[in-house]
Coordinates of C-alpha atoms (C1' of nucleotides) in Angstrom, one line a residue:
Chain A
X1 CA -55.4 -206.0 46.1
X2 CA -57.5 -207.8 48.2
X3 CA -56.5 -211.3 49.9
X4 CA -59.1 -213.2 48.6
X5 CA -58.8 -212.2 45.1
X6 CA -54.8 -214.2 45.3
X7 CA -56.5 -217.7 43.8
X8 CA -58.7 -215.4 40.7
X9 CA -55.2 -214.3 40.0
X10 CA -53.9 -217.8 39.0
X11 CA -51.8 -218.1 42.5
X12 CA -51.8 -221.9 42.2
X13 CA -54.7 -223.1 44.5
X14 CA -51.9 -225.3 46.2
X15 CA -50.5 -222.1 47.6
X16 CA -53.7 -220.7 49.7
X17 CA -52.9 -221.6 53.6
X18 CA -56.1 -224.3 54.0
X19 CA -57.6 -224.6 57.4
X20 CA -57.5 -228.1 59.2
X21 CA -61.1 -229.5 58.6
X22 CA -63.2 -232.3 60.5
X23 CA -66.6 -233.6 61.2
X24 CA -68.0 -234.3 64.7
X25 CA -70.9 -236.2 65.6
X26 CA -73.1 -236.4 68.2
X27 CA -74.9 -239.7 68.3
X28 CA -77.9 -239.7 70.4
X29 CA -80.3 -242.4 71.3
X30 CA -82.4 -243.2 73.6
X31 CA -81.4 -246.3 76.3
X32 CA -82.9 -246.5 80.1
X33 CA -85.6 -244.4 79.3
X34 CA -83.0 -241.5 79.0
X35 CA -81.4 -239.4 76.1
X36 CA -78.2 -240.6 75.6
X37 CA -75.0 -239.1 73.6
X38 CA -72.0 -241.5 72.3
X39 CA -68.7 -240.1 73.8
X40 CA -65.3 -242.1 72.6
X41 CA -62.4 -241.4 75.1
X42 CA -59.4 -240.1 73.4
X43 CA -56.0 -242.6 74.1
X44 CA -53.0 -241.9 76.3
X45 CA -50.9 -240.3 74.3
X46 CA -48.5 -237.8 75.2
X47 CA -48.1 -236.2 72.1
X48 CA -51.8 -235.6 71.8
X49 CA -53.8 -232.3 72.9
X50 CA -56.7 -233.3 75.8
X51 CA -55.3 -237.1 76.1
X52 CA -58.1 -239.5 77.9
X53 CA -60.7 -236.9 78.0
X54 CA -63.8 -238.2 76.4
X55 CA -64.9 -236.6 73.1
X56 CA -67.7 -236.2 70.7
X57 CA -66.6 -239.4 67.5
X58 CA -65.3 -237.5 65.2
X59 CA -61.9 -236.8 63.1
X60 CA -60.2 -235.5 60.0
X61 CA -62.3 -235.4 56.8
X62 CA -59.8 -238.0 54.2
X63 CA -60.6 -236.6 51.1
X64 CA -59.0 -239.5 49.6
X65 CA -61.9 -241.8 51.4
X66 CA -65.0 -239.2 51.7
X67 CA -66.8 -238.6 48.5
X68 CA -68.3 -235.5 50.4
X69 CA -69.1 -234.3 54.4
X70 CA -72.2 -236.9 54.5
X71 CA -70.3 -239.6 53.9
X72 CA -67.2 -239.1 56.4
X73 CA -69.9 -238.5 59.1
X74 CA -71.5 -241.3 57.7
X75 CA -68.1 -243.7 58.1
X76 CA -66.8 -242.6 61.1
X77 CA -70.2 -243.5 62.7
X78 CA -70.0 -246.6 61.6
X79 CA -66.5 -247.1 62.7
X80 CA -67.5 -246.4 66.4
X81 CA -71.3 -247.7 66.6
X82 CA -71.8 -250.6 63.2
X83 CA -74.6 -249.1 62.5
X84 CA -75.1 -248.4 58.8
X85 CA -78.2 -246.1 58.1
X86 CA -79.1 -243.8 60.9
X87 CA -81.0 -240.4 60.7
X88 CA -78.3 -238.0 60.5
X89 CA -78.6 -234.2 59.6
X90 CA -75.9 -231.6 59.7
X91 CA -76.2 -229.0 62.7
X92 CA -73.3 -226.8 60.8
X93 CA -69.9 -225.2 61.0
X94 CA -68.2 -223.4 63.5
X95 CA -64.7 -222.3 62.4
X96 CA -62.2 -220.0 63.7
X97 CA -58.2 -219.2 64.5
X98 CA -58.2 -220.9 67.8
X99 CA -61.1 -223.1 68.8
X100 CA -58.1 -225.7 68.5
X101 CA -54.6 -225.8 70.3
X102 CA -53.0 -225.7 67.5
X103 CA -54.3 -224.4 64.0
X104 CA -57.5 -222.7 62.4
X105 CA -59.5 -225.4 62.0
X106 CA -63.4 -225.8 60.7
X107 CA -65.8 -229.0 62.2
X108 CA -68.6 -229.8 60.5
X109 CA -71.1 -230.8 63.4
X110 CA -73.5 -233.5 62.6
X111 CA -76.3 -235.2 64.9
X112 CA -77.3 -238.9 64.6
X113 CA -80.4 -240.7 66.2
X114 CA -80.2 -244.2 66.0
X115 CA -81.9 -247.1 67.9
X116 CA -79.7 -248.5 70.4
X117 CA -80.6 -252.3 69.9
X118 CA -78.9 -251.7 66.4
X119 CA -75.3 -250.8 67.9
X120 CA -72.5 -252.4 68.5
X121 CA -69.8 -250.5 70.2
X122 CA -66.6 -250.6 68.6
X123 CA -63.2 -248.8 70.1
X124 CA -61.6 -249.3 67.3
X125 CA -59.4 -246.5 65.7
X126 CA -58.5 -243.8 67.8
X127 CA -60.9 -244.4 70.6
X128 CA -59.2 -246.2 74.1
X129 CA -63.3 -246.0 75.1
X130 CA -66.7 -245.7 73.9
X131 CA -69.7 -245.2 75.8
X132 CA -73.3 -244.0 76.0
X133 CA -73.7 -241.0 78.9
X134 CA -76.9 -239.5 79.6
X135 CA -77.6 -236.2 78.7
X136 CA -79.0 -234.5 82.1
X137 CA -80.4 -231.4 81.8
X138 CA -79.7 -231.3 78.4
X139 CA -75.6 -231.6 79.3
X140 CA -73.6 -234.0 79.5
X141 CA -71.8 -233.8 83.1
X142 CA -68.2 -233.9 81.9
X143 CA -65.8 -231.6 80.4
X144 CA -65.0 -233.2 77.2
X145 CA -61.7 -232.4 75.0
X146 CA -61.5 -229.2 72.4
X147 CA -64.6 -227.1 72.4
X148 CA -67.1 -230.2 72.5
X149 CA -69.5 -229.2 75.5
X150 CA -70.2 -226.4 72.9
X151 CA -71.0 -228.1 70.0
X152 CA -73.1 -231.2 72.1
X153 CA -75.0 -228.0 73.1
X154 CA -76.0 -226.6 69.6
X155 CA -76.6 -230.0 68.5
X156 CA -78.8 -230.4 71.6
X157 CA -80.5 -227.5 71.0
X158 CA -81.3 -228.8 67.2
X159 CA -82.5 -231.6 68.5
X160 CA -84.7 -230.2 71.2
X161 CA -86.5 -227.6 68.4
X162 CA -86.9 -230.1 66.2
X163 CA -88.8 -232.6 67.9
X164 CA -91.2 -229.7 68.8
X165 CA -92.7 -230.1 65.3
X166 CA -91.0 -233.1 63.5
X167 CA -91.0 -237.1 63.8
X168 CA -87.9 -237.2 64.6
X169 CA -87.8 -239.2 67.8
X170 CA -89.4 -241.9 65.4
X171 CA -85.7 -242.6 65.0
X172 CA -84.6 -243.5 68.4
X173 CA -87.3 -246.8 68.1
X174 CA -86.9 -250.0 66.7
X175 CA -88.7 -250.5 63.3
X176 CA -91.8 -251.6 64.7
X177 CA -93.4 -249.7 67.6
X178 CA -96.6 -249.1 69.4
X179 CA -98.1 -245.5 69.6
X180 CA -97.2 -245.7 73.4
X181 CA -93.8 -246.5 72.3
X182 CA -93.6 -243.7 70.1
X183 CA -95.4 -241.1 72.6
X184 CA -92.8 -242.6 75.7
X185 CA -90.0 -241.4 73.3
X186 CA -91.1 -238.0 72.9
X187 CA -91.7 -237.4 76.0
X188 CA -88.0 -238.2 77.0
X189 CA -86.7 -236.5 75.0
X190 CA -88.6 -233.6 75.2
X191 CA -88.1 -234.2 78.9
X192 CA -92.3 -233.9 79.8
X193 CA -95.4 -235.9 79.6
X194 CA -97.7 -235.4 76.8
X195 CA -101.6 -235.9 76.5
X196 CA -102.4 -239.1 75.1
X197 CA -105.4 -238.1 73.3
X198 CA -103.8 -235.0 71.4
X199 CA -100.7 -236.8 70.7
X200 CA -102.4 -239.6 68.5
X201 CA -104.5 -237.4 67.0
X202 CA -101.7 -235.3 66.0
X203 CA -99.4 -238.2 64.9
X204 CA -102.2 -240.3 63.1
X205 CA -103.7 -237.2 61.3
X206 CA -100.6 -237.1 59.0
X207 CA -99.2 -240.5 57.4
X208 CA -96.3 -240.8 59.0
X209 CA -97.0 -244.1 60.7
X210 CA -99.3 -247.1 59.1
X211 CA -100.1 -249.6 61.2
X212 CA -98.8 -253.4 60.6
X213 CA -102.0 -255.6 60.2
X214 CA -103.5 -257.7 62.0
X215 CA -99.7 -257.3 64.4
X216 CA -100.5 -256.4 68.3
X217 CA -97.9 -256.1 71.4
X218 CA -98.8 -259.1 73.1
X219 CA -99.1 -258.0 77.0
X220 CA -100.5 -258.9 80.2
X221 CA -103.0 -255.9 79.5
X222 CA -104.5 -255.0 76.2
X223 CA -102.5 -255.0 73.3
X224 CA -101.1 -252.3 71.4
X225 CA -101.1 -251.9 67.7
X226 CA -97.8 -252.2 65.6
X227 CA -96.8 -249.7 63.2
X228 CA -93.7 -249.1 61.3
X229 CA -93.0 -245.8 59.5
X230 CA -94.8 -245.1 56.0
X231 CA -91.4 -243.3 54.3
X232 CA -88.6 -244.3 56.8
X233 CA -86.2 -241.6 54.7
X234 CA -88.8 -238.8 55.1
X235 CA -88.7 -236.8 57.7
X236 CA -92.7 -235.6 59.1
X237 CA -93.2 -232.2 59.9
X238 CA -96.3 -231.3 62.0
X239 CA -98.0 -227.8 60.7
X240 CA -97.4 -224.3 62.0
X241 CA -98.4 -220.8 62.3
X242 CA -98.7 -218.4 59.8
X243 CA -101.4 -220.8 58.4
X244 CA -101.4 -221.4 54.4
X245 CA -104.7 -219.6 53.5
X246 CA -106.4 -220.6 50.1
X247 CA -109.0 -217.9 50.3
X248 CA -106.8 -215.4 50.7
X249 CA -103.9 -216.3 47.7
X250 CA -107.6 -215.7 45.3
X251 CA -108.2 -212.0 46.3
Chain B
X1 CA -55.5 -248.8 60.3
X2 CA -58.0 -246.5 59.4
X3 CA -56.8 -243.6 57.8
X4 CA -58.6 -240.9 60.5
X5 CA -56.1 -241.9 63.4
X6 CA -53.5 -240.3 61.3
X7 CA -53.1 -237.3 62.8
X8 CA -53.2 -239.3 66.6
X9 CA -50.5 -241.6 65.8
X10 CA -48.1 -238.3 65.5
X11 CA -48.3 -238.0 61.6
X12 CA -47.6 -234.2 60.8
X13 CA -51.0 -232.0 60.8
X14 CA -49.2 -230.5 57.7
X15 CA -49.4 -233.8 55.8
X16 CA -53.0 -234.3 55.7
X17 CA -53.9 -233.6 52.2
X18 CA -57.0 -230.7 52.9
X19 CA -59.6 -229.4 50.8
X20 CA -60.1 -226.4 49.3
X21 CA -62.3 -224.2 51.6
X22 CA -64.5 -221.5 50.6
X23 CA -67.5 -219.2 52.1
X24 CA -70.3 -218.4 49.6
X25 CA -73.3 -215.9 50.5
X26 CA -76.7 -215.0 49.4
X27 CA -77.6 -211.4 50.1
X28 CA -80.9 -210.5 50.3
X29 CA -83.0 -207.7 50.0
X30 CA -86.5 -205.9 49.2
X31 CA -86.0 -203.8 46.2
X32 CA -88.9 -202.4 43.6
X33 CA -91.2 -205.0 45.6
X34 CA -89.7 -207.9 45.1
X35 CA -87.2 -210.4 46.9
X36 CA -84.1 -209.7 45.3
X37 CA -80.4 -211.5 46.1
X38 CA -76.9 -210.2 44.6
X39 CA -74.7 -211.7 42.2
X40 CA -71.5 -211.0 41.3
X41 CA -70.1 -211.7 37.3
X42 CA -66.7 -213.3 37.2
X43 CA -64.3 -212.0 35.4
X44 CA -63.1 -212.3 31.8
X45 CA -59.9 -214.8 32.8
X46 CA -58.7 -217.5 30.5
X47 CA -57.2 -219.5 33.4
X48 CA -60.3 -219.2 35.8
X49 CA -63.4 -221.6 35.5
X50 CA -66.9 -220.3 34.7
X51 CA -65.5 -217.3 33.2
X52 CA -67.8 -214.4 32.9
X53 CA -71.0 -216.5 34.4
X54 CA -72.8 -215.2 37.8
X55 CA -72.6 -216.0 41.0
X56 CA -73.1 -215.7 44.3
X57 CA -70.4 -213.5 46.4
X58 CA -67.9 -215.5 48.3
X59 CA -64.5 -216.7 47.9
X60 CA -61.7 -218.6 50.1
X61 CA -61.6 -218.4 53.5
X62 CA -58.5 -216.6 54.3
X63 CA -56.8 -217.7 57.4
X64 CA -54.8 -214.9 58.1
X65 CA -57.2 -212.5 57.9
X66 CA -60.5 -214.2 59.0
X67 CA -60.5 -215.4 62.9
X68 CA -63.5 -217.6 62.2
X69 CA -66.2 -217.9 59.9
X70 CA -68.7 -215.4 60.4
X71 CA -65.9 -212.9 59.8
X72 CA -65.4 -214.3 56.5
X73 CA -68.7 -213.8 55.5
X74 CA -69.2 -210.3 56.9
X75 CA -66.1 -209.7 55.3
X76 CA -67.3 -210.4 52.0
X77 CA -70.8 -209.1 52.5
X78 CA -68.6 -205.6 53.0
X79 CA -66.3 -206.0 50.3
X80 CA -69.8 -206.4 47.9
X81 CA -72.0 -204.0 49.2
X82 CA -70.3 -201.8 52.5
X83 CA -72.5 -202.7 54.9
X84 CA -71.0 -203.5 58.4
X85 CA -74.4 -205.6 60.2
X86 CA -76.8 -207.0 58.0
X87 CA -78.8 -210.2 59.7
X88 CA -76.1 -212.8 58.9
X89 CA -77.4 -217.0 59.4
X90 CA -75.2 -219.8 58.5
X91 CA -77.2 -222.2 56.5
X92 CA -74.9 -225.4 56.2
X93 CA -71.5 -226.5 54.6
X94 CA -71.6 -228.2 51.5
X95 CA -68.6 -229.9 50.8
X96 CA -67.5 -233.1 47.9
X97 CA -65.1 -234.3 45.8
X98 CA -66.4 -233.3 43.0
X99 CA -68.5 -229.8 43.5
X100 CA -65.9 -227.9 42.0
X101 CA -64.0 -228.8 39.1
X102 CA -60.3 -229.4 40.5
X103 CA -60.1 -230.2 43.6
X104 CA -62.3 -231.4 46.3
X105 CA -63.4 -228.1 48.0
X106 CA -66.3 -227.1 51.0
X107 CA -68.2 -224.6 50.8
X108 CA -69.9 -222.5 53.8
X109 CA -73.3 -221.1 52.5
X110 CA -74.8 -218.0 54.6
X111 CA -77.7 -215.8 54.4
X112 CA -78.0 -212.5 55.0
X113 CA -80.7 -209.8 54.9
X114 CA -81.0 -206.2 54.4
X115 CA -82.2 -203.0 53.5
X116 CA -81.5 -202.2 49.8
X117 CA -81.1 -198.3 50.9
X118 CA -78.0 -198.6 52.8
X119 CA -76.0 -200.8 50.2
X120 CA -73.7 -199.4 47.8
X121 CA -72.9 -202.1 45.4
X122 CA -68.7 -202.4 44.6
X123 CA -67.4 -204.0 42.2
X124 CA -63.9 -204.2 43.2
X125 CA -61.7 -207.5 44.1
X126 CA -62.9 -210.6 41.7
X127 CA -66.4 -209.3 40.5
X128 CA -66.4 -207.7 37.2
X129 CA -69.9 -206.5 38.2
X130 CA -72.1 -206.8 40.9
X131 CA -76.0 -206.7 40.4
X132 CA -79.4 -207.5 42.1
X133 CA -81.7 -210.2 40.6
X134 CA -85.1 -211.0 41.8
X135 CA -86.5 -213.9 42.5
X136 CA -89.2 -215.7 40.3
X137 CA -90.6 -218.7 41.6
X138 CA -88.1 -218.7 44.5
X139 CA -85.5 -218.7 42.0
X140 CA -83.1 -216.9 39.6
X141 CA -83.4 -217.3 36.2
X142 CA -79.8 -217.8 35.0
X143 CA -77.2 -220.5 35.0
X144 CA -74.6 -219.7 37.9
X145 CA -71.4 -220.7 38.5
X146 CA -70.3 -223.8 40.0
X147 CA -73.0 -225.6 41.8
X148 CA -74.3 -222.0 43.2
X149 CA -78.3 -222.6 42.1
X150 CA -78.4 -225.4 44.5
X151 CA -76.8 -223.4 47.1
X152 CA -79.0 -220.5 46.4
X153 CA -81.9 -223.0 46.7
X154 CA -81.0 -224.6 49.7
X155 CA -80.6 -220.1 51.4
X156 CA -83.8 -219.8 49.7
X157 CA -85.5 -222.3 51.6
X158 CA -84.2 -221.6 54.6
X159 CA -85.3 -218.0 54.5
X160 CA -88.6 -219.0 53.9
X161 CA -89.1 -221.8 56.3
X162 CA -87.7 -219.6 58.9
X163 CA -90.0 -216.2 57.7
X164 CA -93.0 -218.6 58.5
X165 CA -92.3 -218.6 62.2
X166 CA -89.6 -215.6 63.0
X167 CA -89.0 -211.7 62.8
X168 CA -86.7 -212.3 59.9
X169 CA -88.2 -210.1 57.6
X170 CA -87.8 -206.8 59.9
X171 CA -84.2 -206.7 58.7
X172 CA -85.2 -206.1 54.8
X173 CA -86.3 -202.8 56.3
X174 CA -85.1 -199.4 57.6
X175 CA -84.7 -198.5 61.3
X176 CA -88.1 -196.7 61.8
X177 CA -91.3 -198.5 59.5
X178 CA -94.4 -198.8 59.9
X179 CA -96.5 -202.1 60.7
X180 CA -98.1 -201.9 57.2
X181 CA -94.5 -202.0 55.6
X182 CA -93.4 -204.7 57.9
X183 CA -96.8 -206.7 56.7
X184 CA -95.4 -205.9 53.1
X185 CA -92.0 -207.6 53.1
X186 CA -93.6 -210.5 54.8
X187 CA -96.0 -210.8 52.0
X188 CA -93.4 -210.2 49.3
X189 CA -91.0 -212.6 51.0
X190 CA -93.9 -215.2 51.8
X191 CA -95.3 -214.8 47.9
X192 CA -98.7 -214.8 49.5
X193 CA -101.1 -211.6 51.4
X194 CA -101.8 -212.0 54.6
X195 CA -104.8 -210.9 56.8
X196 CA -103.9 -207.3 58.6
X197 CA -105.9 -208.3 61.7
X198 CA -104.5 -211.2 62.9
X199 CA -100.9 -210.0 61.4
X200 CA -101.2 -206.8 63.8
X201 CA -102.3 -209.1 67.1
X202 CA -99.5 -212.0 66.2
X203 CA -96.7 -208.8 65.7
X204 CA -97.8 -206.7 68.6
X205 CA -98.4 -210.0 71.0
X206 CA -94.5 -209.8 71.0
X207 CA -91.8 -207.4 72.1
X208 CA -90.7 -207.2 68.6
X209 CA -91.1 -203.7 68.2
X210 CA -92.1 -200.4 69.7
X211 CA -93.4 -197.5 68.8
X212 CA -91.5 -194.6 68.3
X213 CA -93.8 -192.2 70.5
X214 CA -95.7 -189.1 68.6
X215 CA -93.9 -190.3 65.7
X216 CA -96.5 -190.7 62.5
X217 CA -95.3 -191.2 58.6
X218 CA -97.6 -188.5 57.2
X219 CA -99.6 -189.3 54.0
X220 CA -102.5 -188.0 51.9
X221 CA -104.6 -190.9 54.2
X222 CA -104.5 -191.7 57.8
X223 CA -101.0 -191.3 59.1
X224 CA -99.3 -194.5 60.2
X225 CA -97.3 -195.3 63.7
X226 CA -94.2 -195.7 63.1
X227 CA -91.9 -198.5 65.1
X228 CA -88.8 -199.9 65.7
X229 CA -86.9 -202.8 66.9
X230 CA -87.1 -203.4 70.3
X231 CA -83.8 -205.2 70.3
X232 CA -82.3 -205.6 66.6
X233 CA -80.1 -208.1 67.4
X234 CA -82.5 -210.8 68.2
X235 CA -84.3 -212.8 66.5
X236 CA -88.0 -213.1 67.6
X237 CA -89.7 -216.9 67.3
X238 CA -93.2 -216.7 67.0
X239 CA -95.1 -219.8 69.3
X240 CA -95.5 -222.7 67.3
X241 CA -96.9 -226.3 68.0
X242 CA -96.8 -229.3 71.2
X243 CA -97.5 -226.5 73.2
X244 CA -95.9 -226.5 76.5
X245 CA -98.3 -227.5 79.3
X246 CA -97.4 -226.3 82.6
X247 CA -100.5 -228.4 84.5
X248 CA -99.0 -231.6 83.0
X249 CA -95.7 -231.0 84.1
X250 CA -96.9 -231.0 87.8
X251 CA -98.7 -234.4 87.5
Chain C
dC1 C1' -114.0 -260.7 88.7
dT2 C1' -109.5 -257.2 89.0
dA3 C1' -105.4 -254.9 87.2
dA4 C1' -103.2 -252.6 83.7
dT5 C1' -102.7 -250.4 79.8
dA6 C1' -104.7 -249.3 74.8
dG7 C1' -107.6 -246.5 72.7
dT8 C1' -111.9 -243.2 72.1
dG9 C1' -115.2 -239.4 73.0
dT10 C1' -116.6 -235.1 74.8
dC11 C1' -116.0 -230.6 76.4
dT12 C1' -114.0 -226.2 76.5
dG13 C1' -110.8 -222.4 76.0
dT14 C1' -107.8 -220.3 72.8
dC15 C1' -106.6 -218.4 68.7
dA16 C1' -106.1 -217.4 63.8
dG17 C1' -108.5 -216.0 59.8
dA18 C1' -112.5 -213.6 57.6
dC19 C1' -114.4 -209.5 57.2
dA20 C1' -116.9 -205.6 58.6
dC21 C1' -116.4 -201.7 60.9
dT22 C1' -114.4 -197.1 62.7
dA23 C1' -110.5 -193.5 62.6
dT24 C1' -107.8 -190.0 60.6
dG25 C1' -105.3 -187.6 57.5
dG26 C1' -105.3 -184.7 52.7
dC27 C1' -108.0 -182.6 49.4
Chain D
dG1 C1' -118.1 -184.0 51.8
dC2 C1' -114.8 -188.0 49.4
dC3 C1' -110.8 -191.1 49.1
dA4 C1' -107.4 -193.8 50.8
dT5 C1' -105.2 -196.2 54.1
dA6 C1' -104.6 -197.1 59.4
dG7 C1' -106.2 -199.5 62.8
dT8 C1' -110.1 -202.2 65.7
dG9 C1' -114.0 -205.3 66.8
dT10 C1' -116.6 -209.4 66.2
dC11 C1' -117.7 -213.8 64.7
dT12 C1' -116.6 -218.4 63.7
dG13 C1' -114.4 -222.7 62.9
dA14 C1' -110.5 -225.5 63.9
dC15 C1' -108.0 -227.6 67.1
dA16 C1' -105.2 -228.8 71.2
dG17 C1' -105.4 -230.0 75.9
dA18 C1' -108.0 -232.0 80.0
dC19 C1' -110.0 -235.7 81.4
dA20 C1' -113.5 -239.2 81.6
dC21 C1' -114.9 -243.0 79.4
dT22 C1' -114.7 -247.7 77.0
dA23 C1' -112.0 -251.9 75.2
dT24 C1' -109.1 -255.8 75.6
dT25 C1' -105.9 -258.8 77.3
dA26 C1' -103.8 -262.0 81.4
dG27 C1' -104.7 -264.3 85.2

DNA sequence: CTAATAGTGTCTGTCAGACACTATGGC
DNA sequence: GCCATAGTGTCTGACAGACACTATTAG
């Protein structure tokens, strides 16, 4: 009979051998004109696997706490950073016998963009540190505990396809911006300059941005408009290939 | 204390209460023109939930068997169908309190695509039947199990987003096709025709595939060239937008 | 006035879609 | 020859990048 049939057998469901399970985070934002990831040094204790090596925030789902995955990434970034409402978007899963010391264990990778002027850094918990370390060349130059350089990675790599064709990186500003602002952003994190021209053409041709009236930047130069996003929970995507073609669905 | 530095401050891993963890998958395929996925039918059990409703293949991860996640999915996808390397994508996890009847339980949703010719469906282990069903409207008209029409949804949309810009559809196909059957799936998957001009130069401007020299399909018309993959376990991205610019890198 | 940055206009090359055309087999 | 489908060529409109230009503030 095969294992997996056991539970469609009536084997209680208490019996099945469960996996440990967790959610990481990468929290990035962007601070000193550079992309920066929220590492939380693990504390000095010997009973611990990888004590004081610094780590993505993260931890064991509580079921009796999380009403689902969203939320315990939700909580636990809160517990380290105060900050209540950030973009957040789950990268996925990676599971398996021994990516931990100890058990099989599943971690349910999430990545955060948040503007820094909204955090507070809070050790708290089960953190000795917490810290902001610029990502440099996309890394982050530090071996960090379990198989975290990995997971940073794919959540880099999210990131980085992403703000190819999304808004994203309209996340990483305050709530009111200047197109400048919002171009300076991209171009960190996509780690090169951008035409000026194209770029607000491209931006202001969909309606993700609507400018705040009659608000400028005051500067020593000329001012900038103010915008703040149209639909702060919708998330713009900018079009692509494989154009939709009206004439064509007719035939 | 918050309840996540349990396991630091030296409680027993074993006494975290876990969930219930399972891996679900949506198979995919081309069959009689149409995208079709596979359902299984639970069986006739008193004690079981959803008795006798359909629903996608999948089951509990089982830790003694599986050494990560992919391998429970492939696992699964073999026990259904006996095919060893379909295109296999994780979508996401999807895990809550309440998604399940009992017990608060996580689910891991993958795709997978493949060619309807090498399948042979088996019932075996917890399916009392195992069918295709196509999709109308992107969907499948019948109630499924548990929360499986969301989940089907959310491998639905995937596989189309990801159709608009990648090689995806080449594995709904034998080894050896020809370009106008690899323009077919697309427009089956797609829902929509496409031009055969500029489908030819956007296929052939990549290494996708090759021709298999002096090697025609033969026909009561003009014989076609037939291909193959170039290298079947990758994934082709077709470009898409922000272009990269190499003369504004320099400045 | 100048400096500095915001914001616009114009040109041009690229490329995808539309669609007409040619090619090649069976009959 | 005809039919059917494979495969190519040509035109055109859209658009993104390059870059020059104008606009608006402080001082």
């Amino acid at each position: 009979m095969p294992k997996d049939t056991k539970a469609l057998n009536s084997t209680p469901l208490s019996l099945i051998a469960r996996p440990l399970v967790t959610v990481d985070i990468a929290i990035f934002t962007v601070k000193n004109e550079k992309l920066q990831v929220l590492l939380v040094k693990r504390p000095n204790n010997e009973q611990e696997h990888f004590t004081e090596k610094w780590a993505l925030p993260g931890g064991f789902l509580d079921i009796d706490i999380d009403k689902d995955l969203n939320s315990c990434a939700l909580r636990k970034l809160k517990e380290k950073t105060n900050v209540n409402s950030p973009y957040l978007e789950q990268v996925g899963a990676w599971g398996s016998k021994d990516r931990a010391p100890t058990e099989w264990s599943i971690t349910h990778v999430y990545f955060a963009l948040l503007n820094s002027d909204k955090v507070i850094l809070q050790k708290g918990g089960n953190a000795a540190e917490v810290a902001w370390f610029p990502l440099i060349d996309n890394q982050v130059k530090k071996q960090l505990a379990f198989d975290h350089n990995e997971l940073l990675d794919l959540a880099t790599q999210r990131l980085h396809a992403k703000v190819e064709y999304t808004s994203l990186p309209a996340y990483l500003l305050p709530d009111e911006f200047t197109l400048p602002d919002l171009q300076k952003v991209y171009e960190i994190v996509l780690n090169r300059p951008l035409d000026k021209s194209s770029f607000r053409t491209r931006i202001l041709s969909t309606n993700l941005i609507a400018p705040i009236p009659n608000k400028m930047r005051p500067a020593t130069h000329r001012p900038a408009q103010l915008y703040r996003l149209t639909n702060p929970d919708t998330l713009t995507y900018f079009p692509r290939s494989f154009k939709y073609n009206e004439k064509a669905l007719k035939s």
